[in-house]
Amino acid sequence: MIAVMKRLLSSTIITLLCAGAACAAPVYTYSWTTTSQGFGPHVDQPTYATFDVAASVVQTGTVGYNDITNIQMAYPGLAFDNTAVSSIGWTFSVPVDPVTGALQYQNPGQGLAVVAYAGDSINDMTTFLSITVGSPVGNTVMDQFNALNNGSPWAGFPTAGYWTARFVDDGTGNPVPEPGTLALLALGLAGAAAARRRRP
């Protein structure tokens, strides 16, 4: 019985350590916040917009065209079938803070856009939501969104907003335990093992 409990305890510890350390594939999730819906006959804003970038990519200080994954976007009154990444500059990338993931201005050729669209081909889209990522304006980043419904404007102008980067998970949707949490767990397990040994 004791041997079975020891094996169970050691496999639990290995699983927990793997989930929180070397086996994790951490990501940053970027979330959109609208600050201006603009003006016009149809004024609204994205219901939500998020995308992921691997932490290993963020740590390089540059997010490229092919580094954006898991794009999730919605807009009132519009239905989308697909998502894609588009370049708005000649660098096909955007600089980011390697620690926080915050978008940064580096040069006028930077910038990407995430797009959700109806239909099978981005080249034929007439219904879409597009949000810039790291768009250079002057010497800063100023992002905005645009939406069309069957070719008709479905957003105001000018729009504005920003992306917030957040270290969220291990790539599986499970929160990555803080190092302190793992240390506390290990201490508790060690205490339980010590208490079990003291029993007659």
XYZ file of C-alpha atoms in Angstrom:
200
model
C 0.000 0.000 0.000
C 2.794 2.413 0.916
C 4.619 1.638 -2.346
C 1.467 2.427 -4.351
C 1.011 5.728 -2.479
C 4.656 6.683 -3.109
C 4.285 5.990 -6.847
C 1.056 7.977 -6.985
C 2.646 10.891 -5.104
C 5.755 10.942 -7.300
C 3.718 10.772 -10.536
C 1.521 13.642 -9.278
C 4.575 15.769 -8.482
C 6.140 15.045 -11.904
C 2.865 15.932 -13.668
C 2.530 19.197 -11.752
C 6.127 20.188 -12.359
C 5.829 19.326 -16.054
C 2.667 21.435 -16.354
C 4.347 24.436 -14.765
C 7.878 24.327 -16.114
C 9.818 22.542 -18.837
C 6.846 20.830 -20.537
C 4.818 24.026 -20.924
C 4.507 25.921 -24.207
C 3.689 29.388 -22.842
C 1.902 31.998 -24.955
C 0.967 35.649 -24.786
C -2.655 36.434 -25.583
C -3.340 39.854 -27.105
C -6.784 41.366 -26.410
C -8.342 44.349 -28.202
C -9.844 47.382 -26.429
C -11.726 50.008 -28.453
C -11.169 53.641 -27.452
C -13.066 55.302 -30.342
C -15.891 53.993 -32.529
C -15.535 56.964 -34.863
C -18.450 58.607 -36.673
C -20.720 57.655 -39.542
C -24.005 55.978 -40.469
C -23.091 52.683 -38.767
C -21.017 52.994 -35.586
C -20.095 49.952 -33.524
C -17.056 48.114 -32.199
C -15.642 44.572 -32.123
C -17.435 42.362 -29.592
C -14.072 40.760 -28.903
C -10.765 40.212 -30.654
C -7.828 38.134 -29.444
C -4.833 36.280 -30.831
C -1.911 34.299 -29.427
C 1.853 34.505 -29.910
C 4.285 31.960 -28.467
C 6.295 33.355 -25.562
C 9.504 32.204 -27.257
C 8.639 34.491 -30.199
C 7.784 37.466 -27.964
C 11.140 37.039 -26.205
C 12.942 37.686 -29.516
C 11.396 41.182 -29.611
C 9.717 40.713 -33.015
C 6.386 39.137 -33.929
C 6.311 38.071 -37.564
C 3.533 37.503 -40.052
C 3.468 33.736 -39.402
C 3.769 33.960 -35.598
C 0.152 34.931 -34.856
C -2.166 32.027 -34.033
C -5.603 31.343 -32.571
C -7.290 34.488 -33.936
C -10.738 34.960 -32.358
C -12.861 37.901 -33.538
C -16.530 38.910 -33.516
C -18.464 42.007 -34.560
C -22.183 42.810 -34.072
C -24.290 41.860 -37.098
C -21.471 40.146 -39.013
C -20.718 36.431 -39.442
C -17.232 35.158 -40.289
C -15.960 31.841 -41.663
C -12.178 32.299 -41.563
C -9.347 34.346 -40.093
C -5.991 35.433 -41.464
C -2.991 37.673 -40.841
C -2.123 40.418 -43.294
C 0.867 42.738 -43.528
C 0.376 46.501 -43.621
C 4.104 47.272 -43.894
C 7.115 45.998 -45.773
C 8.750 44.321 -42.743
C 5.963 41.721 -42.342
C 6.446 42.052 -38.580
C 5.943 44.249 -35.543
C 8.415 44.922 -32.688
C 7.341 44.022 -29.153
C 8.749 44.397 -25.663
C 10.416 41.001 -25.032
C 9.234 40.936 -21.405
C 5.724 42.427 -21.428
C 4.832 41.728 -25.065
C 3.640 45.326 -25.542
C 3.630 46.529 -29.158
C 6.341 49.096 -29.888
C 7.190 51.606 -32.597
C 10.457 50.948 -34.405
C 10.109 52.061 -38.023
C 7.467 53.251 -40.509
C 7.544 49.942 -42.408
C 6.219 47.814 -39.575
C 2.717 46.564 -38.978
C 0.340 43.658 -39.335
C -3.416 43.191 -39.313
C -5.633 40.368 -38.098
C -8.687 39.748 -40.247
C -11.904 37.757 -39.810
C -13.900 37.354 -43.012
C -16.880 35.609 -44.597
C -16.241 33.169 -47.430
C -13.373 30.954 -48.466
C -10.826 33.403 -49.851
C -9.404 36.533 -48.275
C -8.934 37.894 -51.804
C -12.695 37.855 -52.449
C -13.894 39.101 -49.076
C -16.661 41.709 -48.951
C -17.692 41.062 -45.338
C -14.867 41.364 -42.832
C -13.418 42.822 -39.638
C -9.807 43.969 -39.834
C -7.754 45.301 -36.897
C -4.229 46.616 -37.271
C -1.435 45.314 -35.020
C 1.446 47.701 -34.342
C 0.416 50.252 -36.979
C 2.998 53.074 -37.139
C 1.652 56.624 -36.980
C 4.252 59.321 -36.428
C 6.689 57.833 -33.939
C 4.186 55.681 -32.070
C 1.792 52.760 -32.491
C -1.843 53.678 -33.229
C -4.125 50.793 -34.110
C -7.624 50.927 -35.563
C -10.338 48.631 -36.910
C -12.483 48.550 -40.033
C -15.549 46.466 -40.901
C -17.535 45.891 -44.090
C -20.867 44.118 -44.562
C -21.274 42.932 -48.180
C -19.077 45.815 -49.294
C -20.873 48.479 -47.223
C -19.136 50.298 -44.337
C -20.086 48.670 -41.026
C -17.877 50.780 -38.753
C -17.350 54.439 -38.044
C -14.278 56.463 -38.980
C -11.762 57.168 -37.582
C -11.659 54.266 -35.144
C -9.019 53.650 -32.506
C -7.987 51.190 -29.834
C -5.104 49.174 -28.500
C -3.895 45.626 -27.893
C -2.998 44.408 -24.407
C -0.537 41.512 -24.135
C -0.963 39.100 -21.262
C 0.980 35.965 -20.359
C -1.958 33.602 -20.093
C -1.383 29.884 -20.355
C 0.771 26.916 -21.215
C -0.715 26.463 -24.660
C -3.347 23.993 -23.451
C -5.724 26.495 -21.882
C -4.571 25.624 -18.368
C -3.140 28.408 -16.212
C 0.588 28.060 -15.620
C 1.179 27.768 -11.866
C 3.270 30.515 -10.337
C 6.655 29.289 -9.008
C 5.479 30.166 -5.484
C 2.418 27.956 -5.910
C 4.588 25.006 -6.937
C 6.937 25.617 -4.014
C 3.976 25.728 -1.617
C 2.632 22.484 -3.077
C 6.015 20.779 -2.736
C 6.317 21.998 0.863
C 2.843 20.654 1.676
C 3.607 17.270 0.122
C 6.905 17.062 1.997
C 5.096 17.890 5.246
C 2.476 15.188 4.569
C 5.213 12.645 3.887
C 7.078 13.619 7.075
C 3.883 13.375 9.167
C 3.189 9.922 7.719
C 6.683 8.703 8.699
C 6.251 9.834 12.322
C 3.195 7.644 12.857
C 3.897 4.422 14.797
